[in-house]
mmCIF file of C-alpha atoms in Angstrom:
data_model
loop_
_atom_site.group_PDB
_atom_site.id
_atom_site.type_symbol
_atom_site.label_atom_id
_atom_site.label_comp_id
_atom_site.label_asym_id
_atom_site.label_seq_id
_atom_site.Cartn_x
_atom_site.Cartn_y
_atom_site.Cartn_z
ATOM 1 C CA MET A 1 -67.298 -22.642 52.095
ATOM 2 C CA PHE A 2 -68.663 -23.358 55.847
ATOM 3 C CA GLU A 3 -68.594 -19.939 58.514
ATOM 4 C CA ALA A 4 -69.686 -19.452 62.037
ATOM 5 C CA GLN A 5 -70.134 -15.755 63.090
ATOM 6 C CA GLU A 6 -70.162 -15.534 66.636
ATOM 7 C CA LEU A 7 -72.008 -18.561 67.138
ATOM 8 C CA ALA A 8 -73.364 -19.350 70.453
ATOM 9 C CA GLY A 9 -75.108 -22.616 71.499
ATOM 10 C CA GLU A 10 -77.517 -23.677 74.457
ATOM 11 C CA ARG A 11 -77.949 -26.864 75.966
ATOM 12 C CA GLY A 12 -80.862 -27.410 78.558
ATOM 13 C CA GLY A 13 -81.274 -23.569 78.432
ATOM 14 C CA ARG A 14 -77.890 -22.964 79.571
ATOM 15 C CA ILE A 15 -75.182 -21.306 76.953
ATOM 16 C CA VAL A 16 -72.495 -23.906 76.797
ATOM 17 C CA PHE A 17 -70.234 -22.055 74.160
ATOM 18 C CA ALA A 18 -70.389 -18.581 72.921
ATOM 19 C CA ALA A 19 -68.472 -16.279 70.080
ATOM 20 C CA VAL A 20 -67.414 -19.107 67.949
ATOM 21 C CA SER A 21 -66.243 -17.818 64.735
ATOM 22 C CA PHE A 22 -64.502 -19.436 61.828
ATOM 23 C CA VAL A 23 -64.141 -19.881 58.075
ATOM 24 C CA LEU A 24 -63.675 -23.022 56.857
ATOM 25 C CA ALA A 25 -62.557 -23.421 53.058
ATOM 26 C CA PRO A 26 -63.108 -26.886 50.717
ATOM 27 C CA GLY A 27 -60.290 -29.047 51.856
ATOM 28 C CA GLY A 28 -59.911 -27.591 55.379
ATOM 29 C CA ALA A 29 -60.013 -28.882 58.561
ATOM 30 C CA LEU A 30 -60.896 -27.411 62.272
ATOM 31 C CA LEU A 31 -59.701 -29.050 65.058
ATOM 32 C CA LEU A 32 -61.773 -28.117 68.202
ATOM 33 C CA THR A 33 -59.941 -28.334 71.483
ATOM 34 C CA GLY A 34 -60.220 -27.334 75.040
ATOM 35 C CA PRO A 35 -61.681 -28.720 78.625
ATOM 36 C CA ASN A 36 -64.098 -31.021 79.550
ATOM 37 C CA GLY A 37 -67.217 -29.219 79.141
ATOM 38 C CA ALA A 38 -65.947 -26.597 76.990
ATOM 39 C CA GLY A 39 -69.076 -27.457 74.684
ATOM 40 C CA LYS A 40 -67.111 -29.433 71.885
ATOM 41 C CA THR A 41 -69.627 -31.608 71.430
ATOM 42 C CA SER A 42 -72.638 -29.146 71.557
ATOM 43 C CA LEU A 43 -70.985 -26.884 68.988
ATOM 44 C CA LEU A 44 -70.681 -29.996 66.544
ATOM 45 C CA ARG A 45 -74.129 -30.936 67.262
ATOM 46 C CA VAL A 46 -75.172 -26.899 66.283
ATOM 47 C CA LEU A 47 -72.609 -27.289 63.061
ATOM 48 C CA ALA A 48 -74.885 -30.740 62.098
ATOM 49 C CA GLY A 49 -78.413 -28.801 62.706
ATOM 50 C CA LEU A 50 -79.042 -31.112 65.849
ATOM 51 C CA GLY A 51 -78.468 -28.462 68.453
ATOM 52 C CA GLN A 52 -79.997 -25.489 69.376
ATOM 53 C CA VAL A 53 -78.253 -21.804 68.195
ATOM 54 C CA ALA A 54 -78.598 -19.189 70.753
ATOM 55 C CA ASP A 55 -76.942 -16.592 69.068
ATOM 56 C CA GLY A 56 -74.874 -15.765 65.781
ATOM 57 C CA ALA A 57 -75.195 -17.426 62.365
ATOM 58 C CA LEU A 58 -73.760 -20.593 60.858
ATOM 59 C CA LEU A 59 -73.349 -19.713 57.055
ATOM 60 C CA TRP A 60 -72.923 -22.427 53.876
ATOM 61 C CA ASP A 61 -71.606 -20.559 50.856
ATOM 62 C CA GLY A 62 -72.623 -17.285 52.221
ATOM 63 C CA ARG A 63 -76.404 -18.456 52.688
ATOM 64 C CA PRO A 64 -77.928 -19.407 56.332
ATOM 65 C CA ALA A 65 -77.190 -23.173 56.397
ATOM 66 C CA LEU A 66 -79.759 -24.012 58.832
ATOM 67 C CA GLU A 67 -82.388 -22.042 56.897
ATOM 68 C CA ASP A 68 -83.026 -25.762 55.403
ATOM 69 C CA ARG A 69 -82.171 -28.291 57.796
ATOM 70 C CA ILE A 70 -82.792 -31.117 55.244
ATOM 71 C CA ALA A 71 -80.458 -29.683 52.805
ATOM 72 C CA HIS A 72 -77.978 -29.166 55.526
ATOM 73 C CA ALA A 73 -78.254 -32.599 56.779
ATOM 74 C CA SER A 74 -77.648 -33.931 53.030
ATOM 75 C CA ARG A 75 -74.368 -32.220 52.891
ATOM 76 C CA LEU A 76 -72.830 -33.488 56.216
ATOM 77 C CA ALA A 77 -71.675 -36.879 57.805
ATOM 78 C CA LEU A 78 -71.820 -37.051 61.505
ATOM 79 C CA VAL A 79 -69.477 -39.630 63.808
ATOM 80 C CA GLY A 80 -70.927 -38.511 67.233
ATOM 81 C CA HIS A 81 -69.646 -40.219 70.350
ATOM 82 C CA GLN A 82 -71.678 -42.873 70.181
ATOM 83 C CA ASP A 83 -71.354 -45.376 67.798
ATOM 84 C CA ALA A 84 -74.951 -45.864 66.518
ATOM 85 C CA LEU A 85 -74.507 -49.407 65.886
ATOM 86 C CA LYS A 86 -77.406 -52.257 66.577
ATOM 87 C CA PRO A 87 -75.833 -55.352 67.953
ATOM 88 C CA ALA A 88 -77.927 -57.899 66.510
ATOM 89 C CA LEU A 89 -76.895 -56.917 62.617
ATOM 90 C CA THR A 90 -73.501 -58.028 61.290
ATOM 91 C CA VAL A 91 -70.881 -55.492 60.200
ATOM 92 C CA ALA A 92 -71.536 -55.944 56.335
ATOM 93 C CA GLU A 93 -75.403 -55.841 56.760
ATOM 94 C CA THR A 94 -74.692 -52.463 59.154
ATOM 95 C CA LEU A 95 -73.322 -50.822 56.229
ATOM 96 C CA GLY A 96 -75.513 -52.470 53.652
ATOM 97 C CA HIS A 97 -78.575 -50.672 55.398
ATOM 98 C CA GLU A 98 -76.565 -47.732 55.985
ATOM 99 C CA ALA A 99 -75.759 -47.180 52.140
ATOM 100 C CA ARG A 100 -79.545 -47.808 51.422
ATOM 101 C CA ILE A 101 -80.642 -44.977 53.604
ATOM 102 C CA ILE A 102 -77.654 -42.547 53.136
ATOM 103 C CA GLY A 103 -76.320 -43.635 50.013
ATOM 104 C CA GLY A 104 -72.314 -44.677 48.924
ATOM 105 C CA ASP A 105 -71.068 -48.126 48.367
ATOM 106 C CA ALA A 106 -70.881 -50.254 51.415
ATOM 107 C CA GLY A 107 -68.088 -52.663 49.679
ATOM 108 C CA ALA A 108 -65.910 -49.611 49.516
ATOM 109 C CA ALA A 109 -66.556 -48.389 53.278
ATOM 110 C CA LEU A 110 -65.768 -52.119 54.483
ATOM 111 C CA ALA A 111 -62.698 -51.848 52.540
ATOM 112 C CA ALA A 112 -61.837 -48.155 53.452
ATOM 113 C CA LEU A 113 -61.826 -48.998 57.020
ATOM 114 C CA GLU A 114 -60.180 -52.391 56.606
ATOM 115 C CA LEU A 115 -63.156 -54.032 57.969
ATOM 116 C CA GLU A 116 -63.612 -56.953 55.263
ATOM 117 C CA GLY A 117 -62.407 -59.654 57.776
ATOM 118 C CA LEU A 118 -65.069 -58.507 60.107
ATOM 119 C CA ALA A 119 -67.887 -58.319 57.650
ATOM 120 C CA ASP A 120 -69.692 -61.457 58.706
ATOM 121 C CA HIS A 121 -69.222 -60.549 62.341
ATOM 122 C CA PRO A 122 -72.087 -59.334 64.598
ATOM 123 C CA VAL A 123 -71.587 -55.956 65.818
ATOM 124 C CA ARG A 124 -72.621 -57.508 69.569
ATOM 125 C CA ILE A 125 -69.031 -59.470 69.827
ATOM 126 C CA LEU A 126 -66.604 -56.522 68.215
ATOM 127 C CA SER A 127 -64.251 -54.657 70.479
ATOM 128 C CA ALA A 128 -64.935 -51.047 70.947
ATOM 129 C CA GLY A 129 -62.067 -50.163 68.645
ATOM 130 C CA GLN A 130 -63.634 -52.199 65.770
ATOM 131 C CA ARG A 131 -67.192 -50.795 66.556
ATOM 132 C CA ARG A 132 -65.418 -47.159 66.094
ATOM 133 C CA ARG A 133 -64.176 -48.444 62.739
ATOM 134 C CA VAL A 134 -67.590 -49.551 61.604
ATOM 135 C CA ALA A 135 -69.037 -46.144 62.999
ATOM 136 C CA LEU A 136 -66.551 -44.393 61.168
ATOM 137 C CA ALA A 137 -67.099 -46.548 58.033
ATOM 138 C CA ARG A 138 -70.104 -44.287 57.874
ATOM 139 C CA LEU A 139 -68.156 -41.396 56.830
ATOM 140 C CA VAL A 140 -66.943 -43.263 53.533
ATOM 141 C CA LEU A 141 -70.673 -43.924 52.403
ATOM 142 C CA GLY A 142 -70.878 -40.249 53.076
ATOM 143 C CA ALA A 143 -68.192 -39.443 50.938
ATOM 144 C CA ALA A 144 -70.100 -37.528 48.439
ATOM 145 C CA ARG A 145 -70.869 -35.170 51.670
ATOM 146 C CA PRO A 146 -68.627 -32.231 51.630
ATOM 147 C CA LEU A 147 -68.926 -31.664 55.452
ATOM 148 C CA TRP A 148 -67.352 -34.265 58.115
ATOM 149 C CA LEU A 149 -68.096 -33.579 61.672
ATOM 150 C CA LEU A 150 -66.212 -35.925 64.119
ATOM 151 C CA ASP A 151 -66.172 -36.142 67.975
ATOM 152 C CA GLU A 152 -63.486 -37.713 69.307
ATOM 153 C CA PRO A 153 -63.213 -39.984 66.192
ATOM 154 C CA THR A 154 -60.112 -41.810 67.459
ATOM 155 C CA VAL A 155 -61.268 -43.098 70.964
ATOM 156 C CA ALA A 156 -60.584 -46.592 71.519
ATOM 157 C CA LEU A 157 -58.874 -46.866 68.097
ATOM 158 C CA ASP A 158 -55.173 -48.809 67.866
ATOM 159 C CA VAL A 159 -52.294 -46.990 65.848
ATOM 160 C CA ALA A 160 -53.222 -48.630 62.814
ATOM 161 C CA GLY A 161 -56.709 -47.674 63.144
ATOM 162 C CA VAL A 162 -55.554 -44.119 63.457
ATOM 163 C CA ALA A 163 -53.500 -44.355 60.502
ATOM 164 C CA THR A 164 -56.328 -45.674 58.801
ATOM 165 C CA LEU A 165 -58.867 -42.803 59.361
ATOM 166 C CA GLY A 166 -55.972 -40.159 58.560
ATOM 167 C CA ARG A 167 -55.750 -41.725 55.285
ATOM 168 C CA VAL A 168 -59.640 -41.548 54.797
ATOM 169 C CA LEU A 169 -59.280 -38.126 56.113
ATOM 170 C CA ALA A 170 -56.733 -36.704 53.620
ATOM 171 C CA GLY A 171 -58.466 -38.080 50.833
ATOM 172 C CA HIS A 172 -61.616 -36.399 51.586
ATOM 173 C CA ARG A 173 -59.633 -33.108 52.017
ATOM 174 C CA ALA A 174 -57.944 -33.804 48.919
ATOM 175 C CA ARG A 175 -61.272 -34.329 47.174
ATOM 176 C CA GLY A 176 -62.402 -30.890 48.325
ATOM 177 C CA GLY A 177 -63.904 -31.850 51.679
ATOM 178 C CA MET A 178 -63.878 -30.370 55.023
ATOM 179 C CA VAL A 179 -63.528 -31.765 58.323
ATOM 180 C CA VAL A 180 -64.094 -30.387 61.929
ATOM 181 C CA ALA A 181 -63.458 -32.964 64.563
ATOM 182 C CA SER A 182 -62.869 -32.374 68.270
ATOM 183 C CA SER A 183 -60.021 -34.512 70.116
ATOM 184 C CA HIS A 184 -57.873 -34.694 73.230
ATOM 185 C CA LEU A 185 -55.808 -36.698 71.349
ATOM 186 C CA ALA A 186 -53.289 -36.283 68.523
ATOM 187 C CA LEU A 187 -55.483 -36.333 65.096
ATOM 188 C CA PRO A 188 -53.985 -37.409 61.796
ATOM 189 C CA LEU A 189 -55.061 -34.249 60.492
ATOM 190 C CA ASP A 190 -52.514 -31.909 58.564
ATOM 191 C CA ASP A 191 -52.139 -28.291 59.204
ATOM 192 C CA ALA A 192 -55.677 -27.965 60.529
ATOM 193 C CA THR A 193 -56.710 -24.659 62.380
ATOM 194 C CA GLU A 194 -57.029 -25.243 66.062
ATOM 195 C CA LEU A 195 -60.377 -23.654 67.786
ATOM 196 C CA ARG A 196 -59.796 -23.819 71.824
ATOM 197 C CA LEU A 197 -63.003 -23.367 73.438
ATOM 198 C CA ALA A 198 -62.620 -22.035 76.889
ATOM 199 C CA ALA A 199 -64.275 -23.661 79.462
ATOM 200 C CA MET B 1 -88.323 -42.367 49.150
ATOM 201 C CA ARG B 2 -85.824 -44.650 48.443
ATOM 202 C CA ALA B 3 -84.268 -43.931 51.943
ATOM 203 C CA MET B 4 -87.459 -44.523 53.624
ATOM 204 C CA PHE B 5 -87.533 -47.638 52.427
ATOM 205 C CA GLY B 6 -84.197 -48.165 53.056
ATOM 206 C CA LEU B 7 -85.195 -47.698 56.896
ATOM 207 C CA ILE B 8 -88.017 -49.898 57.009
ATOM 208 C CA ARG B 9 -86.079 -52.803 55.733
ATOM 209 C CA LYS B 10 -83.287 -52.127 58.239
ATOM 210 C CA ASP B 11 -86.064 -51.911 61.153
ATOM 211 C CA LEU B 12 -87.515 -55.222 59.992
ATOM 212 C CA ALA B 13 -84.138 -56.912 59.548
ATOM 213 C CA LEU B 14 -83.761 -56.086 63.281
ATOM 214 C CA ALA B 15 -87.401 -57.186 64.304
ATOM 215 C CA ARG B 16 -86.587 -60.352 62.853
ATOM 216 C CA ARG B 17 -83.449 -60.588 64.308
ATOM 217 C CA ASN B 18 -85.229 -59.564 67.829
ATOM 218 C CA ALA B 19 -88.323 -61.783 67.113
ATOM 219 C CA GLY B 20 -88.762 -62.292 71.081
ATOM 220 C CA ASP B 21 -90.439 -58.854 71.267
ATOM 221 C CA THR B 22 -92.985 -59.722 68.684
ATOM 222 C CA LEU B 23 -93.522 -62.889 70.053
ATOM 223 C CA ALA B 24 -94.016 -61.067 73.388
ATOM 224 C CA ALA B 25 -96.823 -59.023 72.053
ATOM 225 C CA VAL B 26 -98.634 -62.185 70.416
ATOM 226 C CA ALA B 27 -98.275 -63.835 73.772
ATOM 227 C CA PHE B 28 -99.587 -61.204 75.940
ATOM 228 C CA PHE B 29 -102.539 -60.804 73.340
ATOM 229 C CA LEU B 30 -103.512 -64.330 73.550
ATOM 230 C CA LEU B 31 -103.113 -64.743 77.475
ATOM 231 C CA ALA B 32 -105.271 -61.717 77.881
ATOM 232 C CA CYS B 33 -108.096 -63.073 75.513
ATOM 233 C CA GLY B 34 -107.606 -66.506 77.593
ATOM 234 C CA LEU B 35 -107.905 -64.888 81.008
ATOM 235 C CA PHE B 36 -111.559 -63.540 80.224
ATOM 236 C CA PRO B 37 -113.358 -66.865 80.277
ATOM 237 C CA PHE B 38 -111.778 -67.547 83.900
ATOM 238 C CA GLY B 39 -113.142 -64.046 85.149
ATOM 239 C CA VAL B 40 -116.439 -63.560 83.769
ATOM 240 C CA GLY B 41 -117.202 -67.613 83.769
ATOM 241 C CA PRO B 42 -117.502 -69.956 80.806
ATOM 242 C CA ASP B 43 -121.182 -68.901 79.355
ATOM 243 C CA PRO B 44 -120.830 -69.134 75.941
ATOM 244 C CA ASN B 45 -123.390 -66.757 75.543
ATOM 245 C CA VAL B 46 -121.673 -63.895 77.991
ATOM 246 C CA LEU B 47 -118.429 -64.594 76.357
ATOM 247 C CA ALA B 48 -119.665 -64.264 72.857
ATOM 248 C CA ARG B 49 -121.303 -60.857 73.530
ATOM 249 C CA ILE B 50 -118.194 -59.430 75.073
ATOM 250 C CA ALA B 51 -115.746 -61.029 72.687
ATOM 251 C CA PRO B 52 -115.691 -58.055 70.032
ATOM 252 C CA GLY B 53 -114.491 -55.367 73.039
ATOM 253 C CA VAL B 54 -112.020 -57.803 74.691
ATOM 254 C CA VAL B 55 -110.170 -59.058 71.415
ATOM 255 C CA TRP B 56 -109.994 -55.409 70.573
ATOM 256 C CA VAL B 57 -108.914 -54.037 73.768
ATOM 257 C CA ALA B 58 -106.146 -57.159 74.276
ATOM 258 C CA ALA B 59 -104.922 -56.341 70.976
ATOM 259 C CA LEU B 60 -104.764 -52.340 71.563
ATOM 260 C CA LEU B 61 -102.813 -53.388 74.578
ATOM 261 C CA ALA B 62 -100.322 -55.641 73.040
ATOM 262 C CA ALA B 63 -99.606 -53.394 70.133
ATOM 263 C CA LEU B 64 -98.368 -50.942 72.973
ATOM 264 C CA LEU B 65 -95.908 -53.085 74.621
ATOM 265 C CA PRO B 66 -92.993 -52.503 71.623
ATOM 266 C CA LEU B 67 -93.809 -48.666 71.354
ATOM 267 C CA ASP B 68 -91.274 -47.347 73.940
ATOM 268 C CA ARG B 69 -88.420 -49.286 72.333
ATOM 269 C CA LEU B 70 -89.501 -48.626 68.575
ATOM 270 C CA LEU B 71 -88.063 -44.944 68.954
ATOM 271 C CA GLY B 72 -86.325 -45.208 72.301
ATOM 272 C CA ALA B 73 -83.705 -47.757 71.211
ATOM 273 C CA ASP B 74 -82.436 -45.464 68.518
ATOM 274 C CA TYR B 75 -82.565 -42.580 70.930
ATOM 275 C CA ASP B 76 -80.318 -44.099 73.219
ATOM 276 C CA ASP B 77 -77.647 -45.369 71.355
ATOM 277 C CA GLY B 78 -77.390 -42.181 68.758
ATOM 278 C CA THR B 79 -78.933 -44.005 65.591
ATOM 279 C CA LEU B 80 -81.881 -41.068 65.963
ATOM 280 C CA ASP B 81 -78.804 -38.455 65.460
ATOM 281 C CA GLN B 82 -77.722 -40.131 62.309
ATOM 282 C CA LEU B 83 -81.325 -40.810 60.850
ATOM 283 C CA LEU B 84 -81.770 -36.589 61.478
ATOM 284 C CA VAL B 85 -78.670 -35.917 59.694
ATOM 285 C CA SER B 86 -79.304 -38.592 56.767
ATOM 286 C CA GLY B 87 -81.032 -36.036 54.734
ATOM 287 C CA LEU B 88 -84.392 -37.632 55.668
ATOM 288 C CA HIS B 89 -87.272 -35.374 56.435
ATOM 289 C CA PRO B 90 -88.262 -36.021 60.203
ATOM 290 C CA ALA B 91 -91.680 -36.897 59.239
ATOM 291 C CA ALA B 92 -90.321 -39.478 56.747
ATOM 292 C CA ILE B 93 -88.372 -41.204 59.718
ATOM 293 C CA ALA B 94 -91.519 -41.500 61.721
ATOM 294 C CA ALA B 95 -93.758 -42.714 58.866
ATOM 295 C CA ALA B 96 -91.057 -45.402 58.284
ATOM 296 C CA LYS B 97 -91.013 -46.369 62.152
ATOM 297 C CA ALA B 98 -95.180 -46.085 62.075
ATOM 298 C CA ALA B 99 -94.924 -48.785 59.265
ATOM 299 C CA THR B 100 -92.348 -50.598 60.874
ATOM 300 C CA HIS B 101 -94.437 -51.173 63.994
ATOM 301 C CA TRP B 102 -97.782 -52.234 61.761
ATOM 302 C CA LEU B 103 -95.732 -54.831 60.001
ATOM 303 C CA ALA B 104 -93.629 -56.184 62.836
ATOM 304 C CA THR B 105 -96.410 -55.835 65.587
ATOM 305 C CA ALA B 106 -99.785 -55.010 64.320
ATOM 306 C CA LEU B 107 -99.570 -57.768 61.193
ATOM 307 C CA PRO B 108 -98.683 -60.705 63.770
ATOM 308 C CA LEU B 109 -101.478 -59.879 65.820
ATOM 309 C CA LEU B 110 -103.683 -59.736 63.409
ATOM 310 C CA LEU B 111 -102.672 -63.255 62.715
ATOM 311 C CA ALA B 112 -103.262 -64.175 66.008
ATOM 312 C CA ALA B 113 -106.585 -62.476 66.567
ATOM 313 C CA PRO B 114 -108.887 -65.322 65.033
ATOM 314 C CA ALA B 115 -107.494 -67.669 67.864
ATOM 315 C CA GLY B 116 -107.885 -65.156 70.577
ATOM 316 C CA ALA B 117 -111.582 -64.644 69.185
ATOM 317 C CA ILE B 118 -112.377 -68.347 69.251
ATOM 318 C CA MET B 119 -111.182 -68.702 72.765
ATOM 319 C CA LEU B 120 -113.991 -66.057 73.566
ATOM 320 C CA ASN B 121 -116.553 -67.977 71.274
ATOM 321 C CA LEU B 122 -116.920 -65.176 68.691
ATOM 322 C CA PRO B 123 -119.164 -66.468 65.703
ATOM 323 C CA ILE B 124 -116.778 -67.537 63.050
ATOM 324 C CA GLY B 125 -118.506 -65.362 60.720
ATOM 325 C CA ALA B 126 -117.592 -62.453 62.508
ATOM 326 C CA ILE B 127 -113.769 -63.238 61.878
ATOM 327 C CA PRO B 128 -113.281 -61.425 58.628
ATOM 328 C CA ALA B 129 -114.980 -58.298 59.745
ATOM 329 C CA LEU B 130 -112.497 -58.453 63.229
ATOM 330 C CA VAL B 131 -109.450 -58.643 60.871
ATOM 331 C CA ALA B 132 -110.444 -56.178 58.610
ATOM 332 C CA ALA B 133 -111.472 -53.733 61.342
ATOM 333 C CA LEU B 134 -108.304 -54.693 63.180
ATOM 334 C CA ALA B 135 -105.850 -54.049 60.075
ATOM 335 C CA LEU B 136 -107.506 -50.670 59.730
ATOM 336 C CA GLY B 137 -107.453 -49.594 63.610
ATOM 337 C CA MET B 138 -103.877 -50.910 64.057
ATOM 338 C CA GLY B 139 -102.504 -48.338 61.324
ATOM 339 C CA VAL B 140 -104.350 -45.634 63.354
ATOM 340 C CA LEU B 141 -102.577 -47.146 66.731
ATOM 341 C CA SER B 142 -99.266 -47.566 64.987
ATOM 342 C CA LEU B 143 -99.529 -43.840 63.898
ATOM 343 C CA LEU B 144 -100.543 -42.420 66.864
ATOM 344 C CA GLY B 145 -98.225 -44.520 68.901
ATOM 345 C CA THR B 146 -95.454 -43.244 67.135
ATOM 346 C CA ALA B 147 -96.203 -39.743 67.675
ATOM 347 C CA GLY B 148 -96.627 -40.930 71.341
ATOM 348 C CA ALA B 149 -93.315 -42.470 71.751
ATOM 349 C CA ALA B 150 -91.568 -39.382 69.832
ATOM 350 C CA LEU B 151 -93.368 -37.001 72.277
ATOM 351 C CA THR B 152 -92.210 -38.866 75.289
ATOM 352 C CA LEU B 153 -88.151 -39.477 73.992
ATOM 353 C CA GLY B 154 -85.956 -38.674 76.932
ATOM 354 C CA ALA B 155 -88.971 -38.166 79.414
ATOM 355 C CA ARG B 156 -88.192 -39.897 82.799
ATOM 356 C CA ARG B 157 -90.570 -43.134 82.707
ATOM 357 C CA GLY B 158 -91.569 -42.448 79.161
ATOM 358 C CA GLY B 159 -92.596 -46.002 78.823
ATOM 359 C CA VAL B 160 -95.540 -45.287 81.529
ATOM 360 C CA LEU B 161 -96.650 -41.514 80.084
ATOM 361 C CA LEU B 162 -96.914 -43.216 76.544
ATOM 362 C CA PRO B 163 -100.091 -45.503 77.082
ATOM 363 C CA LEU B 164 -101.672 -42.664 79.197
ATOM 364 C CA LEU B 165 -100.912 -40.662 76.163
ATOM 365 C CA VAL B 166 -102.084 -42.846 73.371
ATOM 366 C CA LEU B 167 -104.801 -45.156 74.650
ATOM 367 C CA PRO B 168 -107.227 -41.817 75.145
ATOM 368 C CA LEU B 169 -106.447 -41.132 71.606
ATOM 369 C CA ALA B 170 -107.267 -44.632 70.559
ATOM 370 C CA ILE B 171 -110.830 -44.597 71.692
ATOM 371 C CA PRO B 172 -112.601 -43.919 68.457
ATOM 372 C CA ALA B 173 -110.944 -46.474 66.586
ATOM 373 C CA LEU B 174 -111.967 -49.083 69.704
ATOM 374 C CA ILE B 175 -115.370 -47.770 69.466
ATOM 375 C CA PHE B 176 -115.732 -48.336 65.623
ATOM 376 C CA GLY B 177 -113.642 -51.551 65.765
ATOM 377 C CA ALA B 178 -115.467 -53.297 68.187
ATOM 378 C CA ALA B 179 -119.005 -51.952 66.750
ATOM 379 C CA ALA B 180 -117.838 -53.299 63.104
ATOM 380 C CA VAL B 181 -117.213 -57.108 64.848
ATOM 381 C CA GLU B 182 -120.253 -56.648 66.707
ATOM 382 C CA ALA B 183 -122.372 -55.598 63.363
ATOM 383 C CA ALA B 184 -121.154 -58.529 62.034
ATOM 384 C CA THR B 185 -122.085 -61.040 64.730
ATOM 385 C CA LEU B 186 -125.712 -59.445 64.232
ATOM 386 C CA GLY B 187 -125.699 -60.046 60.438
ATOM 387 C CA LEU B 188 -125.690 -55.843 59.792
ATOM 388 C CA PRO B 189 -123.674 -54.169 57.630
ATOM 389 C CA VAL B 190 -120.071 -53.512 58.390
ATOM 390 C CA ARG B 191 -119.054 -51.484 55.969
ATOM 391 C CA PRO B 192 -120.151 -48.003 57.781
ATOM 392 C CA HIS B 193 -117.758 -49.020 60.480
ATOM 393 C CA LEU B 194 -115.011 -49.814 58.255
ATOM 394 C CA ALA B 195 -115.374 -46.771 56.256
ATOM 395 C CA MET B 196 -115.221 -44.688 59.619
ATOM 396 C CA LEU B 197 -112.244 -46.412 60.396
ATOM 397 C CA ALA B 198 -110.335 -46.042 57.175
ATOM 398 C CA ALA B 199 -111.220 -42.048 57.594
ATOM 399 C CA MET B 200 -109.270 -42.104 60.808
ATOM 400 C CA LEU B 201 -106.336 -43.610 59.017
ATOM 401 C CA ALA B 202 -106.713 -41.176 56.315
ATOM 402 C CA ALA B 203 -106.658 -38.298 58.792
ATOM 403 C CA ALA B 204 -103.874 -39.833 61.109
ATOM 404 C CA LEU B 205 -101.633 -40.710 57.763
ATOM 405 C CA PRO B 206 -100.234 -37.091 57.244
ATOM 406 C CA LEU B 207 -101.013 -35.391 60.693
ATOM 407 C CA ALA B 208 -99.337 -38.082 63.218
ATOM 408 C CA PRO B 209 -96.037 -38.403 61.221
ATOM 409 C CA LEU B 210 -95.665 -34.536 60.999
ATOM 410 C CA ALA B 211 -96.343 -34.372 64.721
ATOM 411 C CA ALA B 212 -93.988 -37.269 65.490
ATOM 412 C CA GLY B 213 -91.173 -35.401 63.012
ATOM 413 C CA ALA B 214 -91.366 -32.348 65.150
ATOM 414 C CA ALA B 215 -91.263 -33.961 68.160
ATOM 415 C CA LEU B 216 -88.071 -36.194 66.871
ATOM 416 C CA ARG B 217 -86.216 -33.083 65.990
ATOM 417 C CA SER B 218 -87.054 -31.385 69.122
ATOM 418 C CA ALA B 219 -85.766 -34.588 71.311
ATOM 419 C CA ALA B 220 -82.626 -34.296 69.484
ATOM 420 C CA GLU B 221 -81.787 -30.897 70.774
#
C-alpha cells in the first residue's frame, strides 16, 4: 500500500505542487494529468525519493516511505523523461550492465520490449522511439520491484510500442505491482485512478 | 557490493569505448613533462633536480582532466537518477566512480610516468619509488576529485570550479609524493613518505565517498 497525505513538493525553493493525496493498493494504477508546469515530474521525483518534500507525508504500508531512502529506492523502478542511455554501448550491453546493477534478467527484458532485433545495435544509431523502448526495458529488469514510476512513458513510441508497454504494465499489475504514470497522451492503463494537478 | 562492481564494470566498459579521454590525459601528461626542458633549459642536473615535482604536478593536472565528465555525463543524461533509485547507497556510487577514475585514468598515467620521468633525466633508480608514490597519491586524488566533482554537479562552469576545489586539497599528497621520489634519488629511505601517502589514502577512503554521496543526493534534488 502506497499512500500520500497532503503531499507538497518544492523545486528551486518554489512550491510546485501541494495538497496531493492518494492511496494506491497492490495492482492499482494512478494516472497524473495536468497542464505543463503543474508539477507532474516533480511529484514523480518526490515519489522516487529524489525530490524535495515541502510538506505532508508519504507512506509505504503505513510507515514513512522516505525514512530509509535506500530501502525505498529498492522497491521502485523509474523511467524519467530522460532515457539515461549511453550512446557507445549496444542495447544488449546496456541491459546486461543494468541487470548487474539493479538485478533482473537482461534476456527477458529484451524479449518483453521486442528488442531482440536491435540487441547488437549501438544506442547511438537508435531512433527516439527505440531508445524509449530500451529505457522501458529497465522496468522489466525491475519486475520484482513493486512500484513503477513513469514520466510520459509513451513519448516517441509507435502504436505497436504502446501496445507492448500496455502488456508489460498489465502483467506487472496482475502480479500485484503498482504503477504511477504521468502523460498527456492516452496511456494503455485500464481503470487507472486519475489525479489531476492544477497549475 | 555486487551492484557496485556492476557499476564499475559498466563505467570501465564505457571508458574503454571512449578511450580518447584516457589517451588525452596521458598525452597531456607527456607533453607537460616534455615542455619543461624547453622552458628551463637542457641542463641535465637542473632537470634531474626538478623532475620529481614536475612529474607529480603534471600527473595531478592530467588526472583532473576527465573528472568533470566522471559524474557530469551521468548527471546530464539521467543516469545519475537511475543510480540513485537502483538501491545502491550514494556513497557506494561515489566509491565506484572513484575506483573507475583510478583504473581508467590514474593507472594509464602510472604506466606513462616512467617515460615522463626519463624525459626529465630522473635517475632510473628512483622510478619504482615514483610509481609507488603516484599509485597511492592518485588514489587520494581520485577520491578527492570524485567528491569535488559531486559538489560541483549542476554548477555553472563546474569544470572551472573543480580544480580550484580539488588542487589545494591535493597539496599534502604532492608534498609527500615528490619527497618520496627525491628521497629515492638521494638514496634516503622512501618508506616514511609512502606511509604518509598511505595514511592520507586511508583517511580519504571512507570520508570522500560519504561526502560525495551526500552531494550526489542533493544534486538530484
